[in-house]
Amino acid sequence: MGVNGKRGQVTLFIIIGIIIVVMGVLIFLFYPQIKSSISSNVQTPESFIQNCLEEEISNNVKIISLQGGSLGPQGYYLYENYKISYLCYTNEDLKKCVVQKAPLKMYIEDEIKNSIEKNVEQCFSSLKESYEKSGYDVTIKKGDYKVELLPKRVVTTLNYSVTLAKQDTVKYENFNVIVNNNVYELMTIANSIVEWERNYGDSETTLYMALYKDLKVEKKKQSEGSTIYIITDRNNENKFQFAVRSIALPVGY
Amino acid sequence: MKRKNYLFIGAIGLFILLISFVSSANTYCCERTTDGYGGFSCVNVDDKSKCSTSFDSVLNRQYQAALGTSCESTSFCKVGTCVDPFAGTCEESTKSACKGDWKDTTADEITQCQKGCCLVGEESKFVTQTACKKLGSTTGMEATFKSEIKSETQCIQMANPNEEGACVIQTGYERDCRILTREGCANISVSSGTTTESSGFFSSLFGTNKVTQLTEENAVEFYAGYLCSANSLNTSCGPSRKTTCVSGEDDVYFVDTCGNLANIYDSSKLNDNTYWTKMMEPSCGDSSGNKGSSSCGNCDYNFGSTCKSYQRTQDEVAPVAGENLCRDLSCTYTDPATKVRKTYEHGESWCVSSSLTSDKYSPGSRDYRLVCMNNEILVEPCDDFRNEICIEEPVSNAGVQYSYAGCRMNLWRDCVAQTTKDSCEQSDVRDCKWIAGERIGTRTEADSELGTCVPLYSPGFDWWNEGTQAEEICSVASQMKTSDFTSRLGEELVQVVGGRVDYEAENNEKYCYNFDFLTTNDVRKEYAGCDNGITSNSKKEIENGIAYGINNKGWSTLLTIASALGDCGAKLNSAGSAGYENYSSVKVNYLISGPKKNETKTMKVVIKNLTK
């Protein structure tokens, strides 16, 4: 190769080098997350807590939904191996029932909250351990937490504060764990049915299915006067089951 | 003897009254029962130990109990309204069951409990104003509360999305497009802000939820009523053959190459540029849901169709384009008793009895209401023991007959007390039928009508339970038969045991009989034969005794009355099986005379109807 050929090669390599540098600068300009992710290979505290608590909350919500809003039902009807708690109950015949849980939303939120108490402690302990292994100084300030049923999701807000110190100090506050579940919607329908049962001793299930196309509402009257309701979302098969005993008809006179 | 039945019925009534009086005196109203008794709120019990005395942190006191009064008249079990001030919900409850703020009044009288229609984004909810504000804050969208809308149905129909259109986002030389509302499109900032939406080369590598910085050279434009596939918009989106279903919507929609919704699927418009330019109403179909249509996705849930993925096993034809069509939501049902197969439309309901015999109200039977909903048959049992029966009515809509069924209370309890045919058959107040020829209760010489009012739909009894009323109710028929036979045949009757009378149809005088009975030596004897009718003078000799037969017409009537009273008398159960010793049975009184004259034996006469 002659002198001119070698010069051409060098020029080409220089040009390629300039292009690579420019591309790198452009990437860093438009995607700052890439820069931060390179400097740290642990997940953020928010995502850690989300991953740690999400499954437990989701499982507990499912169990609570199948048992009439209770994790450990006391007053319940045993139906197909489920202890389904009564939302409205009377032990007498021909009498209107008495609502047992009001507001139902608050009862369910408290049940979920109580069900994850130990898990919250464990998750923050695990978080501390994980970051300390990566060389961080971790300070956790415990606070209260609450569970809220919202449309299409269950949101757990934890007023904990986590401070991570390494080269910089970063403080994380108010963790939110979001679980996609439409127990809020199903519970709203349950409340409406309980209102009908309380006033009339019965409800018309087809009305709800006509208004809400994705809903299946089943009513199963039992021999001793109780009625089991099963509300199912056809899209995701989420269920809310509960029992009622209202204006029960006696056998004989 | 004639007054015996009346006195007996009166005695039962008085006894029940006395029992209830005594019971109320020993009744406790528990504000809350113990955990062992279910932890129920405001329940009447018969034992004070079932009432909890625990401290309640919400009430800030111990739970109470009251003696000799029902819960409705206590102050601590008074029903009021439980308000959740944060969620904005109001529910009827007692104070002890309320975890929120309890008000001693109904929800109608509490301003914050008044519901209206909350419009949030594209949805509408029938909630209180507080709940509406909460919805707005949690979704980050503007929430409008319409207090003048007073019904949930009306509110749902109000759901009216804001004006939608093509939101074109120009980033460099790329023209991306999404179908958004004007507000949603405006939220995508043009200056140096950030957006949750991004497009372009880097997004395709790293995903669409990354931060994108838009510079002043980029632009966001909203085209109301336009689809992203409109040629004039010059976006990267275009028509496709794909379709999709949308949650909460009935119809099948076209989808463009960018994944945006377009107009409702119409196979004739696949290559129609006009149909891919602007949002428009569908023009295809039969205006009754287009069930199973391969070419039109204009479904209608009220007419029994909705968007579903095509399934070869369920749908007769495949869609011309895409994978979705208007699925027919009707149901096919085969009656287990008659084996007749019938198709019911979505929303129809009908009645079915669990009885496999021709008697729908036989022991063990129960009525069910079946509902066809969304291609699925839902089974709703009516109340057990035939306390409810299922009734079915045809409903006409636009010339088409639909079936509608419902469970309603079986009004049988005052049948026996009716003494005339007219009062008996008042179908608006009771479910009874008149059986002429025999009478339960008081009968005077002046009575022109000889008959008994019995339940039209024979009720069931829990005869296996202690304290059941089955024996008392059924024995009313037995009492009646004794007195009537005495008066009509002039024969004295005593109880015997172990017989069977086979008889044929009512109008046929021939009958056969077979008596197995125990003598005083406890030896079992059988006596059988056939006759062409029994008169009051005919006698049948039995070893060590004489049995008097009875007119078989009377038998039939008495049997009908006994059967109608409930799970009494000679009948087959719902599975078609007979009762005692493979035959149904009823007590009968007969005289046995001879060497053991006037000695009484208890005989259970077993009856089998040869025509069945």
Coordinates of N, CA and C in Angstrom, one line a residue, chain B residues 105-231:
Chain B
T105 N -79.5 8.6 61.7 CA -80.4 9.0 60.8 C -80.2 8.2 59.5
T106 N -81.1 8.4 58.6 CA -81.0 7.6 57.3 C -80.1 8.4 56.4
A107 N -79.6 7.8 55.4 CA -78.6 8.4 54.4 C -79.3 9.5 53.6
D108 N -80.6 9.4 53.4 CA -81.4 10.4 52.6 C -81.3 11.8 53.3
E109 N -81.1 11.7 54.6 CA -81.1 13.0 55.4 C -79.7 13.6 55.6
I110 N -78.7 12.9 55.1 CA -77.4 13.4 55.3 C -76.9 14.0 53.9
T111 N -76.6 15.2 53.9 CA -76.2 15.9 52.7 C -75.0 15.3 52.0
Q112 N -74.0 14.9 52.8 CA -72.8 14.3 52.2 C -73.0 12.9 51.6
C113 N -74.2 12.4 51.9 CA -74.5 11.0 51.4 C -75.3 11.1 50.1
Q114 N -75.6 12.2 49.6 CA -76.4 12.3 48.4 C -75.5 11.9 47.2
K115 N -76.1 11.0 46.4 CA -75.3 10.5 45.2 C -75.6 11.3 44.0
G116 N -74.7 11.4 43.1 CA -74.9 12.0 41.8 C -74.0 11.3 40.8
C117 N -73.9 11.9 39.6 CA -73.0 11.3 38.6 C -71.7 12.0 38.5
C118 N -70.6 11.1 38.7 CA -69.3 11.7 38.7 C -68.7 11.3 37.3
L119 N -68.3 12.3 36.6 CA -67.7 12.1 35.3 C -66.2 12.3 35.4
V120 N -65.4 11.3 35.3 CA -64.0 11.3 35.4 C -63.3 10.8 34.2
G121 N -62.7 11.6 33.4 CA -62.1 11.1 32.2 C -63.2 10.6 31.3
E122 N -63.1 9.3 30.9 CA -64.1 8.8 30.0 C -65.1 8.0 30.7
E123 N -65.0 7.9 32.0 CA -65.9 7.0 32.8 C -66.9 7.8 33.6
S124 N -67.9 7.2 34.0 CA -68.9 7.8 34.9 C -69.2 6.9 36.1
K125 N -69.3 7.4 37.3 CA -69.6 6.6 38.5 C -70.7 7.3 39.3
F126 N -71.6 6.5 39.8 CA -72.7 7.0 40.6 C -72.3 7.0 42.1
V127 N -71.8 8.1 42.5 CA -71.2 8.2 43.9 C -71.5 9.5 44.5
T128 N -71.0 9.7 45.8 CA -71.2 11.0 46.4 C -70.2 12.0 45.9
Q129 N -70.4 13.2 46.3 CA -69.5 14.3 45.9 C -68.1 14.1 46.4
T130 N -68.0 13.7 47.7 CA -66.7 13.4 48.3 C -66.0 12.3 47.5
A131 N -66.7 11.3 47.2 CA -66.1 10.2 46.5 C -65.7 10.6 45.1
C132 N -66.4 11.5 44.5 CA -66.1 12.0 43.2 C -64.8 12.8 43.2
K133 N -64.6 13.6 44.3 CA -63.4 14.4 44.4 C -62.2 13.5 44.6
K134 N -62.5 12.4 45.4 CA -61.4 11.4 45.6 C -61.0 10.8 44.3
L135 N -62.0 10.4 43.5 CA -61.7 9.8 42.2 C -60.8 10.7 41.4
G136 N -61.2 12.0 41.4 CA -60.4 12.9 40.6 C -59.0 13.0 41.1
S137 N -58.8 13.1 42.4 CA -57.4 13.3 42.9 C -56.6 12.0 42.7
T138 N -57.2 10.8 42.8 CA -56.4 9.6 42.6 C -56.1 9.3 41.2
T139 N -56.9 9.8 40.3 CA -56.6 9.5 38.9 C -55.9 10.7 38.2
G140 N -55.8 11.8 38.9 CA -55.2 13.0 38.3 C -56.0 13.6 37.2
M141 N -57.2 13.3 37.1 CA -58.1 13.8 36.0 C -59.1 14.7 36.7
E142 N -59.7 15.6 35.8 CA -60.7 16.5 36.3 C -62.0 15.7 36.5
A143 N -62.6 15.8 37.7 CA -63.8 15.1 38.0 C -65.0 16.1 38.1
T144 N -66.0 15.8 37.4 CA -67.2 16.7 37.4 C -68.4 16.0 38.0
F145 N -69.0 16.6 39.0 CA -70.1 16.0 39.8 C -71.4 16.6 39.3
K146 N -72.3 15.7 38.9 CA -73.6 16.2 38.5 C -74.7 15.7 39.4
S147 N -75.1 16.6 40.3 CA -76.0 16.1 41.4 C -77.4 15.9 40.9
E148 N -77.7 16.4 39.7 CA -79.1 16.3 39.2 C -79.4 14.9 38.6
I149 N -78.3 14.1 38.4 CA -78.5 12.7 37.9 C -78.7 11.9 39.1
K150 N -79.9 11.3 39.1 CA -80.3 10.5 40.3 C -80.4 9.0 40.2
S151 N -80.0 8.5 39.0 CA -80.1 7.1 38.8 C -78.7 6.6 38.2
E152 N -78.4 5.4 38.6 CA -77.1 4.8 38.2 C -77.2 4.5 36.7
T153 N -78.3 4.0 36.2 CA -78.5 3.7 34.8 C -78.2 4.9 34.0
Q154 N -78.8 6.0 34.4 CA -78.7 7.3 33.7 C -77.2 7.8 33.7
C155 N -76.6 7.5 34.8 CA -75.2 8.0 35.0 C -74.3 7.2 34.0
I156 N -74.5 5.9 34.0 CA -73.7 5.1 33.1 C -73.8 5.5 31.6
Q157 N -75.0 5.9 31.3 CA -75.2 6.4 29.9 C -74.6 7.8 29.7
M158 N -74.3 8.4 30.7 CA -73.7 9.8 30.6 C -72.2 9.7 30.2
A159 N -71.6 8.5 30.5 CA -70.2 8.3 30.2 C -69.9 8.8 28.7
N160 N -69.3 9.9 28.6 CA -69.2 10.5 27.3 C -67.8 11.0 27.1
P161 N -67.0 10.3 26.4 CA -65.6 10.7 26.3 C -65.5 12.1 25.8
N162 N -64.4 12.7 26.2 CA -64.1 14.0 25.6 C -63.8 13.8 24.2
E163 N -63.9 14.9 23.4 CA -63.6 14.8 22.0 C -62.3 14.1 21.7
E164 N -62.3 13.1 20.9 CA -61.1 12.4 20.6 C -60.6 12.7 19.1
G165 N -59.4 12.4 18.9 CA -58.9 12.6 17.5 C -57.5 12.1 17.5
A166 N -56.8 12.4 16.3 CA -55.5 12.0 16.1 C -54.5 13.0 16.7
C167 N -53.7 12.6 17.6 CA -52.7 13.4 18.2 C -51.3 13.1 17.5
V168 N -50.9 14.0 16.7 CA -49.7 13.8 15.9 C -48.5 14.4 16.6
I169 N -47.5 13.6 16.8 CA -46.3 14.1 17.5 C -45.2 14.0 16.5
Q170 N -44.7 15.2 16.2 CA -43.5 15.3 15.2 C -42.2 15.3 16.0
T171 N -41.4 14.4 15.9 CA -40.1 14.4 16.5 C -39.0 14.3 15.4
G172 N -38.4 15.3 15.1 CA -37.4 15.3 14.0 C -38.2 15.0 12.7
Y173 N -37.8 14.0 12.0 CA -38.5 13.7 10.7 C -39.7 12.6 10.9
E174 N -39.8 12.2 12.2 CA -40.8 11.2 12.5 C -42.1 11.8 12.8
R175 N -43.2 11.3 12.3 CA -44.6 11.8 12.6 C -45.3 10.6 13.2
D176 N -45.2 10.5 14.6 CA -45.9 9.5 15.3 C -47.4 10.0 15.6
C177 N -48.2 9.0 15.9 CA -49.6 9.4 16.1 C -50.3 8.5 17.1
R178 N -51.1 9.1 18.0 CA -51.9 8.3 18.9 C -53.3 8.9 18.9
I179 N -54.3 8.0 19.2 CA -55.7 8.5 19.3 C -55.8 8.9 20.8
L180 N -56.0 10.2 21.0 CA -56.2 10.8 22.4 C -57.3 11.8 22.4
T181 N -57.6 12.2 23.6 CA -58.6 13.3 23.7 C -57.8 14.6 23.5
R182 N -58.5 15.7 23.3 CA -57.8 17.0 23.1 C -57.0 17.3 24.4
E183 N -57.5 17.0 25.5 CA -56.8 17.3 26.8 C -55.6 16.5 26.9
G184 N -55.7 15.2 26.5 CA -54.6 14.3 26.6 C -53.5 14.7 25.7
C185 N -53.8 15.1 24.5 CA -52.9 15.6 23.5 C -52.2 16.9 24.0
A186 N -53.0 17.7 24.6 CA -52.4 19.0 25.1 C -51.4 18.8 26.2
N187 N -51.6 17.7 26.9 CA -50.6 17.4 28.0 C -49.3 17.1 27.6
I188 N -49.2 16.7 26.3 CA -47.9 16.4 25.8 C -47.2 17.8 25.4
S189 N -46.2 18.2 26.2 CA -45.7 19.5 26.1 C -44.8 19.7 24.9
V190 N -44.9 20.8 24.3 CA -44.0 21.1 23.1 C -42.7 21.7 23.5
S191 N -42.6 22.4 24.6 CA -41.3 23.0 25.0 C -40.4 22.0 25.7
S192 N -39.5 22.5 26.5 CA -38.5 21.6 27.0 C -38.9 20.8 28.2
G193 N -40.2 20.5 28.3 CA -40.7 19.6 29.4 C -40.4 18.1 29.0
T194 N -41.0 17.3 29.8 CA -40.9 15.8 29.6 C -42.2 15.2 29.3
T195 N -42.2 14.1 28.7 CA -43.4 13.4 28.4 C -43.4 12.0 28.7
T196 N -44.5 11.4 29.0 CA -44.5 10.0 29.3 C -44.6 9.2 28.0
E197 N -44.9 9.9 26.9 CA -45.0 9.3 25.6 C -43.7 9.6 24.8
S198 N -43.2 8.8 24.1 CA -42.1 9.1 23.2 C -42.1 8.3 22.0
S199 N -41.3 8.6 21.0 CA -41.3 7.9 19.8 C -39.9 8.0 19.1
G200 N -39.7 7.3 18.1 CA -38.5 7.4 17.3 C -37.6 6.3 17.5
F201 N -36.4 6.4 17.0 CA -35.4 5.3 16.9 C -35.0 4.8 18.2
F202 N -34.7 5.7 19.2 CA -34.2 5.3 20.5 C -35.3 4.6 21.3
S203 N -36.6 5.0 21.1 CA -37.7 4.4 21.8 C -37.9 3.0 21.4
S204 N -37.7 2.7 20.1 CA -37.8 1.4 19.6 C -36.8 0.4 20.2
L205 N -35.6 1.0 20.6 CA -34.6 0.2 21.2 C -34.8 0.0 22.7
F206 N -35.2 1.1 23.3 CA -35.2 1.1 24.8 C -36.6 1.1 25.4
G207 N -37.7 1.0 24.5 CA -39.0 1.0 25.1 C -39.7 2.3 25.0
T208 N -41.0 2.4 25.2 CA -41.7 3.6 25.0 C -42.0 4.4 26.3
N209 N -41.5 4.0 27.4 CA -41.8 4.7 28.6 C -40.6 5.5 29.1
K210 N -39.7 5.7 28.3 CA -38.5 6.5 28.7 C -38.8 7.9 28.5
V211 N -38.0 8.7 29.2 CA -38.1 10.2 29.1 C -37.6 10.7 27.8
T212 N -38.4 11.5 27.2 CA -38.0 12.1 25.9 C -38.0 13.6 26.1
Q213 N -37.0 14.2 25.6 CA -37.0 15.7 25.7 C -37.4 16.2 24.3
L214 N -38.5 17.0 24.3 CA -38.9 17.6 23.0 C -38.3 19.0 22.9
T215 N -37.8 19.3 21.7 CA -37.2 20.6 21.6 C -38.2 21.5 20.8
E216 N -37.8 22.7 20.6 CA -38.7 23.7 20.0 C -39.0 23.3 18.5
E217 N -38.1 22.4 17.9 CA -38.3 22.0 16.5 C -39.5 21.0 16.4
N218 N -39.8 20.3 17.6 CA -40.9 19.3 17.5 C -42.2 20.0 17.7
A219 N -43.3 19.2 17.3 CA -44.6 19.8 17.4 C -45.6 18.7 17.7
V220 N -46.7 19.1 18.4 CA -47.8 18.2 18.7 C -49.0 18.9 18.2
E221 N -49.7 18.2 17.4 CA -51.0 18.7 16.8 C -52.1 17.8 17.0
F222 N -53.3 18.4 17.3 CA -54.5 17.5 17.5 C -55.4 17.8 16.4
Y223 N -55.9 16.6 15.8 CA -56.9 16.7 14.7 C -58.2 16.0 15.2
A224 N -59.1 16.9 15.6 CA -60.3 16.3 16.1 C -61.1 15.5 15.1
G225 N -61.5 14.3 15.5 CA -62.3 13.4 14.7 C -61.6 12.7 13.6
Y226 N -60.3 12.9 13.6 CA -59.5 12.2 12.6 C -58.9 10.9 13.1
L227 N -58.7 9.9 12.2 CA -57.9 8.7 12.6 C -56.5 8.9 12.2
C228 N -55.6 8.2 12.9 CA -54.2 8.3 12.6 C -53.8 7.7 11.3
S229 N -54.7 6.9 10.7 CA -54.4 6.4 9.4 C -54.8 7.3 8.3
A230 N -55.3 8.5 8.6 CA -55.7 9.4 7.5 C -54.5 9.8 6.7
N231 N -54.6 9.7 5.4 CA -53.5 10.0 4.5 C -53.1 11.4 4.6

